[in-house]
Structure formats: structure tokens, C-alpha cells
Amino acid sequence: MKYRTEIEGLRAVAVLSVIVFHAYPNALPGGFIGVDVFFVISGYLITSIILRDIEAGTFSIARFFEKRARRILPALFFVIACCVPAAWYWMMPAELRAFSDSVIAACLSVSNIFFWTKSGYFSPETAQMPLLHTWSLGVEEQFYAIYPFLLRVIGKKTYKKNATLLFLVAGATVSIIVSYICSKYDPELNFYFLPTRAWEFFFGGACAVFSGGRERDHGWWACAGIILIGAAVICFDESSQFPAASLAVAGTCLVLTFARSGNFVGNSLSLPPLVMVGTISYSAYLWHQPLFAFAKIRSVDVPNGMTMFALIVVSLALAYCTYRFIELPFRRKPDQEVHLSKGFVGGCAVFTIALVSFGIYGNLTKGAPSRLPPQISNFIQENAWNRRCLAFKDPSPLQLPEPSCVYNSEHDSSYAIVGDSIASSLSPSLAAQLDRHGIALEQMTHTACAPIVGIKSSGESAQGCPNYIRTAFERIKASGVKTVILAGAWITFFDEKNLVLNKQQITLASSKGKAMVREALQSTVNELQEAGIRVVLLYPVPRGDSQVVAKVAKLMLTGNLKPTVSVSKEKYSSQAKDAVDYLDSIKGGNIVRVFPSHSFCRTTDNNCVLASGGQAYIYDKLHLTRAGADVVAKNIVGTLIN
């Protein structure tokens, strides 16, 4: 296949889009679409290579796999190996355990599946995941594992252009349909999985078949392609729904098919700086996320813009070195002997075993807390947040509450708490306070479930929320409970750009969407009040800018053993404004409103304290530690009983 410098330039556009997005997400909100561009390019190049070899009668699946492995694995293993010591010395136990799991997933080519089970790609927590970006390698490697067999079956002994093109178009069509369905019902699955991404590879392959190695110099079509890619990168963001990526895919197809040396787009993409970045784009992609993540993990405060720019420069410098000294030497030359292949396979096996062993150790030891000074490891353990009775992906609970989720069951009078992980983190402390007054507590909490009937966020973990919350309220109405506390991550929930209400997609950016959500919340409260139940609305808890317990632990490592961590009251008020407006709008005669900010936010310096005197009140950015939950629980019980 003829070397095309404009493809290297297109790779540069893709990788720089992704890097800038991760460094400055607000500056280039659609930069993540650079990954879609990569997928199309991969489909184009791999199809061209396979079909060329089939047509020449030289295609070997074993040799194909070896070339792909030589292209991908050495640099990947090297970067992961470099991450391990940084993770060991800088990460807190929970972070190291999650990192260890991601190392295993990356080595086994299932990172996309692993991260699908964790936070969504756009969740703030992912900024501190050094191997988050390997999800795309998982998709690509899974595609490579299947695709050559399919083309080999279609081509059999000779290359059949029409049959191949028909297969690629049909495959892309099926994948698009699957992607469209998943975008409505499971956006996270749609983002991470090969079946919903395969159409991008197939379109790239179709371009390779259509071009057939012939020059198609139609500069205006190539210009249109660049415009489409630019529009997707600049105009779209994380909330953009299907078919947002199709613009970038179509644009990439046009550039691959029609950009040639001699026309404007071809010449522009062939500029030496772009070609250079494109040449090292794989290593640049590998390095940027670990550098960004470890900078955020190591820093007590969020790195500023200049720091992020410096890290971009460093990632490109490391990418060049990795390309020069890792990638190039491992790319097998045609005249090399077979015993080198055996050595390569053996080396990959050794690295895989070593890295997976590290991952297993990190998982089994729960992040190896023993590597930290005892005072710090004890502090972390003492300031965990309660996950007891927090359901996950449980849309049809057989029994609510579960017997183990009823506190103080010896008492006749009973309260209930319904909500998400915020409610879960509060429950044991609330139960302890209620026990002093002879009151039981029934805990019904589910990950990512706001205590509103019929509504859910778009995240994968929230898919079962409508059924779970409905079951919880039916149980409460039938049980004789007379007081219900509704608690949740209101700031996060009302900051969602898209929600689902009674299977209908709505957007909070519109006044209609806001009115529908407000009506759903009011209807929930009305339903409980009509059953004679007192409703307690727990207003938002102050949030941290970063992981609070981890931040305190890092400060303790510097010698500050009892640091204070706070957020300005002004910032908290700004964050909570929408949530407070929604909760304030709820009307009813039997509503009690509890404001945690009254306990955490000081009037003397206008700060909301998140940690002080050797105690943390918030664990990560929003979940209450036992100490923080004690403060809020006293506030609730004091308001209700006194």
C-alpha cells in the first residue's frame, strides 16, 4: 500500500483533538470524537492491507496478528510498566485497587468492558484514571481478532470487490441500528462496545474497497470532509446524541477517499509538523492520559492551564522517544527469521504475566494500604463511606427493605430513607441518632437513583431506577411508615443534560424539560403526602473540588497532620443553585426541609468545611464519611424531633 502522508496528518488531527479535550474539555468539547476518526482510519488501513495480501495470494492470519501485536503491544506494555511505580507511590489504596484492575483489563484487551462497568467516560472521576484511554485499544483489538477471518471467508482464495463492499455496507448498517438502539436505552454500552462501534471500522473498510488504490482527486469533497470533522469536534459535546459521531465518520471517509497530494486538504495534512505528530500519534495517545491523571492525583489542587500545556509537550516528547526506541525496533522486517517471532511472543507473555500479577496483587490487597504510613492508612480506613445496602443494577428487588437493611428493628415506630449512594452514606449515622429516640430506620438505596418516581439519569447504572424507586414507595405506603427522608446527589442529578422520564428523553436545557422534572418531583411528594407520610427533603451537601480524603492524606504525607479542606460558600451556592431551586419549588403542608450547609458552612470566613482537625466529613467529592454523616444526621433528627 502506498504511503500517504495525508493520513498521518489526519492521525495528528485526531490525536491532538483527544489530547486537547482531556486537557481543556471546555475549550474543545467534542475532541473525544478524535477516537472515532482513529477507528475509521484503522478500518481503512487494515482493510487495504488484508485485501492487498489476499489479492496477491500472500495473506496469512498468523502474520497479520503478529504485525498487529508488534504495532500495539510493546509501546502499551512499556507505558503501563512506567505507570506502575507512579501508581504505587502516589495513589491511595482505593485508587491503586482500581488502577490494578484496569491494568489487568488493558493486558487482556477488555478495557472497554471494564470501564463500562465503572464510571461513565465523561464522569469527573475518570480524569484520575491513568488507563481510561485504553478502552479504545480494547475495541480495536477485539475488532482485529474477528475482522481478518470475515474478510478471508468472503475472499476465500481471491479478492471479490463487490461481495466485500456489500458485506461492509451490510455490517455497518447492522452496527448503526444497534448503536441507535443502545443510544436510547444504554448510552454507556453504546459508547464502549465493539458492536456499536464496528460501523466506523466498516465505513473505513468500505472507503478502502471503493478507492481500490486508485487516485480520486476531488479536492472539494476532501474540504467538505475536514469541515465535517471540525464541526463535530467544535460543536458537539458529551450530551450530543446519536448520530453525532456520524459527522466525523463521514468527514473522515471523505478525506481518506479524496484527499491527495496536489489538492488543498492533502497538502495541508502533509505539512511536516502534522506528519510528525501523526507518525508518533499512537505513543502520544498512550502517554497523555497517564500524565494528566497522575498530575491530578499527585497535586493537592487541580493543575492549572499552564501545567496541562506543559504536560502536552512532555507527552509529545515521550511519544517521540517511545516511537523511536520502542515502536520502531519491534516492527518486524520481512527478512527476519521465525525464531524472533517466538522471542516476541515469549516476551509478550512475560510482560502480560508480570503486569497481570501486579493487578491481581493490587486487587487482593485492596490497594496495598500497608505501603502507606500507619497514621495515613488508619485515617483512610476510618473515613470510608458506607456502602451497606446500596443496590446496584437491581431494577426488580424481591423484598424492600432487605431484612439486613432495617436498623433498630426492635422499635415500633419507623422512618425510611430513600435515594442513592448519598442516602446510603448517611444511613448508619441516621439510624444511630434515631435509635436514641426509639425509632427504627428502613434503608432503600440504589446507585444513581434519585428518589423521584418515573425518572432516571442516562447512565448505565441508573437503568433500573424507575422500577426500584416505585417498589420502594409502594412498600413504604403499605408498611405504615410515617416519615420518609428523600436524599440524593441533587447537584449531580439536576446538572444532567439529559434525563429519561417515563421512557421519554428530556433535556434540562429546555424550560419544558425543567418543568417536567419539577412536576415529577412534586408528584412524588404529593403521592407520599396523600398516604399520610411526612416528607423530609435533604438539601445538597457541600461538595469537594477533588477527592477530600485523598487530599487530606496527601497533605498528611507532607507533614500537615491535621489539615483543613474547604470550599468557598460562594462556590457551593453556585453549584447547588439549580438543585435548591428545584427543591424550593416543591409545595406541601407536611414537608420538612433540612439544610446540611448550615452545619458545614461557616459565617466567619464564608467557607464550607469538608475536613478539619484530623477528620474528614466528605470522602470523595460528595459521599459523607461517618463523621460527616453524624453531623447531617444530628441536623435531621434535631429538626424532626426537637
XYZ file of C-alpha atoms in Angstrom:
642
model
C 0.000 0.000 0.000
C 1.350 3.407 -0.991
C 2.394 5.555 1.964
C 0.097 8.569 2.250
C 1.365 11.484 4.296
C -2.121 12.991 4.436
C -3.278 10.022 6.524
C -0.522 10.756 9.030
C -1.755 14.349 9.109
C -5.289 13.129 9.736
C -3.995 10.990 12.596
C -2.393 14.117 14.031
C -5.730 15.945 13.903
C -7.391 13.026 15.687
C -4.834 12.602 18.460
C -4.461 16.332 19.119
C -8.251 16.625 19.377
C -8.344 13.926 22.042
C -5.363 15.323 23.957
C -6.703 18.887 23.986
C -10.130 17.611 25.065
C -8.622 15.791 28.044
C -6.501 18.817 28.977
C -9.091 21.541 28.343
C -12.537 19.911 27.983
C -14.357 23.237 27.775
C -12.085 24.537 25.013
C -12.717 21.604 22.669
C -15.891 19.884 23.888
C -16.078 17.413 21.023
C -12.407 16.478 20.971
C -13.199 12.941 22.120
C -14.549 12.322 18.609
C -10.920 12.025 17.552
C -11.232 8.382 18.624
C -13.972 7.885 16.021
C -11.602 9.297 13.409
C -8.964 6.780 14.520
C -11.430 3.910 14.151
C -12.272 4.885 10.575
C -8.586 5.234 9.683
C -7.887 1.816 11.216
C -10.696 0.238 9.224
C -9.357 1.830 6.039
C -5.739 0.783 6.535
C -6.393 -2.730 7.820
C -8.837 -3.469 5.011
C -6.375 -2.162 2.428
C -3.572 -4.332 3.824
C -5.650 -7.511 4.118
C -7.243 -7.207 0.679
C -3.897 -6.434 -0.925
C -2.418 -9.606 0.530
C -5.468 -11.701 -0.352
C -5.304 -10.468 -3.926
C -1.571 -11.259 -4.066
C -2.130 -14.685 -2.507
C 0.191 -13.913 0.403
C -2.300 -13.317 3.205
C -1.587 -15.111 6.478
C -3.770 -14.625 9.537
C -0.888 -15.596 11.835
C 1.368 -12.998 10.251
C -1.433 -10.418 10.431
C -1.854 -10.982 14.166
C 1.880 -10.795 14.745
C 2.148 -7.482 12.900
C -0.744 -6.031 14.865
C 0.776 -7.255 18.118
C 4.142 -5.741 17.213
C 2.412 -2.477 16.400
C 0.346 -2.291 19.596
C 1.783 -4.296 22.478
C 5.403 -3.157 23.049
C 4.513 0.514 23.499
C 1.402 -0.365 25.506
C 3.297 -2.639 27.895
C 6.068 -0.059 28.247
C 3.675 2.752 29.179
C 1.757 0.556 31.640
C 5.028 -0.566 33.223
C 6.055 3.081 33.636
C 2.714 3.808 35.315
C 3.117 1.094 37.952
C 5.756 2.793 40.167
C 3.937 6.134 39.951
C 0.715 4.422 41.000
C 2.467 2.586 43.827
C 3.961 5.713 45.376
C 1.252 8.279 44.671
C -2.100 6.524 44.750
C -4.293 5.979 47.758
C -5.482 2.373 48.331
C -8.841 2.744 46.571
C -7.136 4.405 43.608
C -4.438 1.728 43.409
C -7.003 -1.058 43.559
C -8.957 0.473 40.676
C -5.724 1.035 38.749
C -4.704 -2.588 39.335
C -7.993 -3.784 37.890
C -7.518 -1.546 34.856
C -4.007 -2.978 34.293
C -5.489 -6.473 34.078
C -8.188 -5.279 31.685
C -5.684 -3.482 29.442
C -3.397 -6.517 29.246
C -6.325 -8.782 28.358
C -7.758 -6.378 25.736
C -11.037 -5.865 27.592
C -10.585 -2.311 28.872
C -13.751 -1.171 27.134
C -15.795 -3.756 29.029
C -14.036 -2.943 32.303
C -14.632 0.805 32.112
C -18.235 0.239 31.034
C -18.773 -1.384 34.436
C -17.214 1.624 36.183
C -17.817 5.343 35.795
C -19.059 6.784 32.531
C -16.366 8.116 30.203
C -17.352 11.722 30.914
C -17.626 11.336 34.682
C -15.282 13.670 36.615
C -13.747 10.656 38.377
C -12.295 9.359 35.104
C -9.837 12.266 34.967
C -7.767 10.388 37.570
C -7.825 7.022 35.788
C -4.425 6.640 34.080
C -5.538 3.829 31.769
C -9.004 5.086 30.875
C -7.955 5.686 27.273
C -7.118 2.015 26.750
C -10.843 1.377 26.266
C -10.376 2.283 22.602
C -7.496 -0.192 22.293
C -9.831 -2.848 23.667
C -12.366 -2.080 20.943
C -9.673 -2.052 18.259
C -8.027 -5.286 19.395
C -11.390 -7.063 19.549
C -12.097 -5.871 16.020
C -8.723 -7.153 14.814
C -9.454 -10.546 16.384
C -12.549 -11.036 14.216
C -12.191 -8.951 11.077
C -9.471 -10.844 9.122
C -11.437 -14.092 9.402
C -14.510 -12.395 7.949
C -12.610 -10.943 5.013
C -10.844 -14.253 4.458
C -14.148 -16.104 4.262
C -15.597 -13.572 1.826
C -12.499 -13.506 -0.344
C -11.689 -17.204 0.049
C -8.803 -17.565 -2.376
C -9.325 -14.400 -4.390
C -10.470 -10.874 -3.649
C -14.073 -10.172 -4.666
C -14.687 -6.430 -4.616
C -18.487 -6.383 -4.882
C -19.005 -9.093 -2.266
C -16.615 -7.365 0.125
C -18.238 -3.971 -0.355
C -21.698 -5.471 0.167
C -20.537 -7.178 3.360
C -19.008 -3.972 4.739
C -22.083 -1.877 3.984
C -24.395 -4.522 5.474
C -22.208 -4.852 8.571
C -22.116 -1.084 9.012
C -25.898 -0.898 8.661
C -26.491 -3.542 11.332
C -23.989 -1.866 13.667
C -25.621 1.541 13.163
C -29.020 0.096 14.050
C -27.583 -1.499 17.203
C -25.836 1.776 18.060
C -29.039 3.760 17.603
C -30.999 1.431 19.878
C -28.295 1.445 22.555
C -28.029 5.236 22.413
C -31.638 5.377 23.578
C -31.558 2.678 26.239
C -27.936 2.302 27.346
C -25.665 5.195 26.310
C -22.647 3.854 28.205
C -22.885 0.493 26.469
C -23.218 2.332 23.175
C -20.024 4.260 23.868
C -17.799 1.355 24.878
C -18.803 -1.786 22.974
C -17.471 -3.152 19.691
C -20.875 -3.992 18.133
C -21.915 -0.338 18.487
C -18.554 0.896 17.169
C -17.978 -1.592 14.354
C -19.742 0.583 11.775
C -16.907 3.103 11.998
C -14.345 0.439 11.076
C -16.649 -0.900 8.360
C -17.053 2.523 6.780
C -13.287 2.895 6.736
C -13.036 -0.503 5.085
C -15.696 0.425 2.544
C -13.651 3.505 1.611
C -10.639 1.270 1.015
C -12.641 -1.024 -1.266
C -14.254 1.896 -3.090
C -10.918 3.610 -3.659
C -9.295 0.394 -4.766
C -5.871 2.010 -4.769
C -6.910 4.489 -7.447
C -6.315 8.208 -7.163
C -9.559 10.110 -6.623
C -8.512 13.728 -6.566
C -11.710 15.625 -5.781
C -10.488 18.419 -3.537
C -13.881 19.889 -2.727
C -15.088 16.597 -1.263
C -11.965 16.455 0.881
C -12.640 20.033 2.054
C -16.171 19.020 2.981
C -14.713 16.144 4.988
C -12.427 18.408 7.009
C -15.337 20.774 7.670
C -17.465 17.894 8.973
C -14.693 16.700 11.286
C -14.095 20.245 12.534
C -17.810 20.808 13.137
C -18.070 17.608 15.171
C -15.013 18.422 17.281
C -16.040 22.025 17.973
C -19.830 21.858 18.165
C -20.590 18.538 19.826
C -20.090 17.596 23.466
C -20.747 14.720 25.837
C -24.516 15.275 25.703
C -24.720 15.015 21.917
C -26.916 12.119 20.942
C -26.755 9.710 18.036
C -25.785 10.288 15.253
C -23.260 12.918 16.408
C -20.225 10.772 15.594
C -21.559 10.124 12.093
C -20.462 13.609 11.004
C -16.869 12.880 11.973
C -17.060 9.419 10.410
C -18.448 10.804 7.150
C -15.830 13.544 7.150
C -13.021 11.048 7.706
C -14.310 8.864 4.876
C -14.305 11.852 2.513
C -10.768 12.812 3.484
C -9.465 9.250 3.126
C -11.095 8.864 -0.266
C -10.465 12.245 -1.871
C -7.547 13.986 -0.123
C -4.405 13.571 -2.203
C -1.103 15.341 -2.629
C -1.867 18.149 -5.013
C -5.161 19.307 -3.537
C -5.541 21.737 -0.648
C -6.543 19.253 2.056
C -3.917 16.726 1.028
C -1.170 19.348 1.041
C -2.337 20.811 4.358
C -2.413 17.436 6.089
C 1.014 16.647 4.618
C 2.717 19.560 6.356
C 5.812 18.204 8.165
C 4.673 19.108 11.724
C 1.367 17.279 11.242
C 3.049 14.292 9.627
C 5.478 14.115 12.537
C 2.703 14.187 15.140
C 0.737 11.656 13.113
C 3.730 9.342 12.980
C 4.009 9.313 16.783
C 0.244 9.552 17.344
C -0.114 6.077 18.878
C 2.547 6.720 21.509
C 1.191 10.234 22.097
C -2.239 8.745 22.707
C -0.755 6.217 25.138
C 1.199 8.790 27.155
C -1.152 11.740 27.500
C -3.808 10.232 29.787
C -1.383 8.764 32.361
C 0.495 12.071 32.522
C -2.714 14.058 33.002
C -4.132 11.591 35.524
C -1.011 11.323 37.674
C -0.613 15.105 37.686
C -4.121 15.361 39.133
C -3.507 12.504 41.562
C -0.194 13.917 42.786
C -1.345 17.530 43.053
C -3.150 18.719 46.136
C -5.030 21.187 43.942
C -6.259 20.849 40.358
C -3.393 21.507 37.877
C -3.689 24.871 36.136
C -3.756 25.550 32.418
C -0.014 26.116 32.087
C 0.710 22.823 33.819
C -1.594 20.997 31.429
C 0.098 22.653 28.444
C 3.499 21.573 29.759
C 2.183 18.024 30.109
C 1.032 18.071 26.484
C 4.576 18.993 25.445
C 6.013 16.258 27.664
C 3.591 13.683 26.251
C 4.712 14.516 22.704
C 8.379 14.303 23.722
C 7.845 10.936 25.399
C 5.846 9.820 22.377
C 8.779 10.552 20.081
C 11.188 8.621 22.308
C 8.772 5.704 22.592
C 8.253 5.635 18.837
C 11.978 5.817 18.152
C 13.204 3.305 20.730
C 10.207 1.024 21.368
C 7.854 1.028 18.393
C 10.332 1.009 15.501
C 12.670 -1.729 16.784
C 9.743 -4.099 17.309
C 8.252 -3.700 13.866
C 9.318 -6.892 12.174
C 11.179 -6.696 8.882
C 10.253 -9.193 6.142
C 13.674 -10.849 6.128
C 13.785 -11.536 9.864
C 13.724 -15.179 10.873
C 10.932 -17.039 12.600
C 12.783 -17.539 15.894
C 12.431 -13.808 16.517
C 8.668 -14.281 16.426
C 8.945 -16.887 19.154
C 11.037 -14.475 21.185
C 8.470 -11.743 20.688
C 5.612 -13.997 21.775
C 7.599 -15.101 24.811
C 8.398 -11.515 25.745
C 4.745 -10.516 25.460
C 3.776 -13.465 27.641
C 6.297 -12.461 30.316
C 5.102 -8.844 30.353
C 1.454 -9.908 30.430
C 2.031 -12.303 33.337
C 4.051 -9.714 35.260
C 1.552 -6.899 34.801
C -1.486 -9.100 35.449
C 0.213 -10.424 38.593
C 0.653 -6.866 39.804
C -3.009 -6.213 39.059
C -4.114 -9.290 40.991
C -1.938 -8.308 43.943
C -3.349 -4.782 43.983
C -6.877 -6.151 43.875
C -6.440 -8.834 46.532
C -4.714 -6.459 48.948
C -7.351 -3.766 48.313
C -4.764 -1.285 47.129
C -1.932 -2.397 49.411
C -2.619 0.046 52.268
C 0.398 -1.326 54.159
C 2.734 0.654 51.872
C 1.467 3.874 53.485
C 2.462 5.164 56.943
C 0.112 3.661 59.587
C -1.339 7.045 60.536
C -2.429 7.678 56.958
C -3.743 4.181 56.248
C -5.731 4.323 59.510
C -7.117 7.730 58.563
C -8.289 6.411 55.190
C -9.940 3.355 56.735
C -11.656 5.388 59.446
C -13.053 7.858 56.915
C -14.623 5.464 54.447
C -18.245 5.927 53.412
C -20.993 3.383 53.975
C -21.926 1.169 51.018
C -24.062 -1.201 53.043
C -27.450 -1.906 51.464
C -26.597 0.073 48.329
C -28.183 -1.829 45.457
C -26.568 -1.831 42.022
C -28.378 -2.695 38.784
C -31.326 -4.115 40.708
C -34.499 -2.927 38.941
C -36.766 -5.621 40.447
C -35.969 -6.114 44.134
C -37.759 -9.115 45.600
C -38.026 -7.530 49.020
C -37.676 -3.955 50.189
C -36.203 -3.220 52.525
C -33.999 -6.268 52.884
C -34.022 -7.531 56.493
C -30.380 -6.546 56.972
C -31.250 -3.003 55.869
C -33.652 -2.336 58.742
C -31.904 -0.659 61.666
C -33.250 -0.682 65.240
C -35.918 -3.206 64.256
C -36.913 -3.710 67.897
C -38.685 -0.323 67.850
C -42.315 0.000 66.777
C -42.051 3.431 65.166
C -40.138 3.551 61.885
C -38.720 6.058 59.409
C -37.479 5.304 55.891
C -34.689 6.781 53.798
C -34.848 6.525 50.001
C -32.274 7.649 47.493
C -28.874 6.966 46.007
C -25.365 6.497 47.396
C -25.620 9.802 49.293
C -28.538 8.345 51.236
C -26.537 5.153 51.751
C -23.565 7.036 53.192
C -25.898 8.764 55.665
C -27.977 5.787 56.823
C -25.928 4.219 59.686
C -25.420 7.568 61.408
C -29.074 8.480 60.968
C -30.093 5.109 62.401
C -27.858 5.661 65.435
C -29.445 9.050 66.126
C -32.981 7.689 65.682
C -32.245 4.750 67.973
C -31.863 7.194 70.860
C -35.473 8.218 70.290
C -36.876 4.710 69.885
C -37.237 4.871 66.106
C -36.272 2.252 63.505
C -34.903 3.105 60.060
C -35.567 1.310 56.779
C -32.878 1.921 54.163
C -33.821 1.636 50.467
C -30.957 2.939 48.366
C -29.738 2.222 44.850
C -26.740 3.547 42.964
C -27.542 6.629 40.833
C -31.255 6.616 41.747
C -32.757 9.979 42.606
C -35.823 9.475 44.843
C -38.265 10.614 42.161
C -40.884 8.314 40.644
C -40.526 7.509 36.940
C -37.279 9.340 36.266
C -33.671 8.317 35.749
C -30.392 9.712 34.516
C -28.853 8.440 31.300
C -26.041 6.480 32.981
C -25.872 2.707 32.668
C -26.103 2.134 36.433
C -29.380 4.115 36.583
C -31.326 1.990 34.124
C -33.290 0.131 36.801
C -34.073 3.197 38.910
C -37.735 3.780 37.945
C -38.750 0.253 38.985
C -36.625 0.311 42.123
C -37.962 3.654 43.375
C -41.546 2.686 42.543
C -41.162 -0.558 44.508
C -39.644 1.316 47.444
C -42.512 3.804 47.670
C -45.163 1.094 47.342
C -43.505 -0.750 50.222
C -43.417 2.424 52.330
C -47.089 3.219 51.737
C -48.079 -0.315 52.679
C -45.890 -0.547 55.787
C -47.206 2.265 57.933
C -44.011 4.324 57.809
C -44.948 7.919 58.569
C -41.726 9.790 57.767
C -39.575 9.423 54.636
C -36.235 11.136 54.066
C -35.503 11.806 50.391
C -31.757 12.167 49.897
C -29.597 12.163 46.819
C -26.802 13.729 44.826
C -29.154 16.515 43.795
C -26.413 18.705 42.349
C -25.216 15.923 40.058
C -28.731 14.833 39.131
C -30.053 18.268 38.229
C -26.828 19.015 36.375
C -27.542 16.170 33.950
C -28.108 17.451 30.444
C -30.414 14.580 29.540
C -32.806 12.541 31.656
C -35.408 9.898 30.939
C -38.920 10.422 32.322
C -41.401 7.598 31.812
C -39.242 6.311 28.898
C -39.268 9.751 27.263
C -35.961 11.528 26.644
C -35.949 15.060 28.056
C -33.310 17.745 28.317
C -32.825 20.044 31.282
C -31.527 22.695 28.917
C -35.120 23.436 27.899
C -37.804 25.081 30.017
C -40.157 22.242 29.100
C -37.705 19.647 30.395
C -37.203 21.546 33.645
C -40.957 21.821 34.130
C -41.402 18.079 33.563
C -38.748 17.211 36.150
C -40.213 19.673 38.650
C -43.648 18.160 38.085
C -42.265 14.627 38.610
C -40.686 15.649 41.913
C -43.860 17.406 43.061
C -45.938 14.380 42.055
C -43.667 12.106 44.096
C -44.070 14.274 47.187
C -47.841 14.529 46.645
C -48.145 10.747 46.406
C -46.405 10.276 49.739
C -48.342 13.047 51.448
C -51.666 11.647 50.256
C -50.697 8.447 52.068
C -50.246 10.486 55.257
C -46.456 10.405 55.116
C -44.260 13.288 56.227
C -41.583 14.079 53.616
C -38.095 15.254 54.546
C -36.150 16.931 51.733
C -32.423 16.786 52.414
C -30.812 19.681 50.557
C -27.395 19.338 48.867
C -24.323 18.599 50.936
C -21.278 20.800 50.121
C -19.014 19.162 47.550
C -15.265 18.985 47.193
C -13.278 20.100 44.178
C -11.223 16.918 44.480
C -11.179 13.689 46.483
C -11.285 15.021 50.038
C -9.885 12.044 51.974
C -7.171 11.531 49.354
C -6.330 15.239 49.508
C -6.047 15.152 53.295
C -3.870 12.034 53.092
C -1.541 13.747 50.611
C -1.286 16.771 52.893
C -0.521 14.458 55.807
C 2.335 12.968 53.783
C 3.838 16.468 53.590
C 3.780 16.765 57.407
C 0.479 18.622 57.836
C -1.210 16.070 60.095
C -4.500 17.922 60.680
C -5.171 19.920 57.530
C -8.345 21.831 56.794
C -10.025 21.329 53.435
C -12.868 23.609 52.445
C -14.801 25.028 49.539
C -15.994 28.604 49.396
C -19.613 29.182 50.312
C -19.979 31.170 47.107
C -18.850 28.195 45.027
C -21.139 25.833 46.918
C -24.086 28.175 46.385
C -23.304 28.337 42.675
C -23.038 24.545 42.404
C -26.226 23.958 44.358
C -28.335 26.732 42.816
C -30.314 24.597 40.348
C -30.869 21.823 42.876
C -32.011 24.300 45.535
C -34.380 25.950 43.059
C -35.984 22.598 42.232
C -36.358 21.620 45.888
C -37.640 25.066 46.902
C -40.357 24.826 44.252
C -41.939 21.780 45.906
C -45.124 22.658 47.778
C -46.962 20.817 50.522
C -48.114 21.140 54.086
C -46.191 18.224 55.549
C -42.688 18.881 54.211
C -39.571 19.293 56.342
C -36.515 20.879 54.738
C -33.055 20.121 56.119
C -30.004 22.149 55.076
C -26.629 20.427 55.685
C -24.880 23.619 54.610
C -25.988 25.206 57.895
C -23.724 22.732 59.697
C -20.735 22.799 57.348
C -20.598 26.392 56.101
C -19.124 28.965 58.478
C -20.232 32.568 58.562
C -16.843 33.756 59.845
C -14.875 33.162 56.651
C -17.618 32.116 54.184
C -16.121 28.650 53.727
C -17.774 25.241 53.890
C -15.526 22.863 55.826
C -15.019 19.410 54.301
C -12.214 18.246 56.607
C -10.625 19.635 59.757
C -8.903 18.580 62.964
C -7.897 15.184 61.631
C -11.427 14.327 60.492
C -12.899 14.312 57.005
C -16.601 14.956 56.518
C -16.680 14.121 52.807
C -14.929 11.035 51.430
C -14.505 11.724 47.724
C -16.299 14.732 46.325
C -19.800 14.086 47.609
C -20.204 10.986 49.827
C -20.359 11.516 53.570
C -17.830 9.885 55.857
C -19.080 8.600 59.199
C -18.054 11.897 60.808
C -19.835 13.892 58.109
C -22.884 11.656 58.284
C -23.021 12.158 62.059
C -23.192 15.923 61.537
C -26.006 15.656 58.980
C -27.902 13.029 60.983
C -27.920 15.243 64.082
C -29.225 18.067 61.916
C -32.050 15.895 60.554
C -33.105 14.399 63.881
C -32.812 17.738 65.634
C -35.087 19.306 63.025
C -37.647 16.485 63.124
C -37.859 15.735 66.826
C -36.847 18.898 68.604
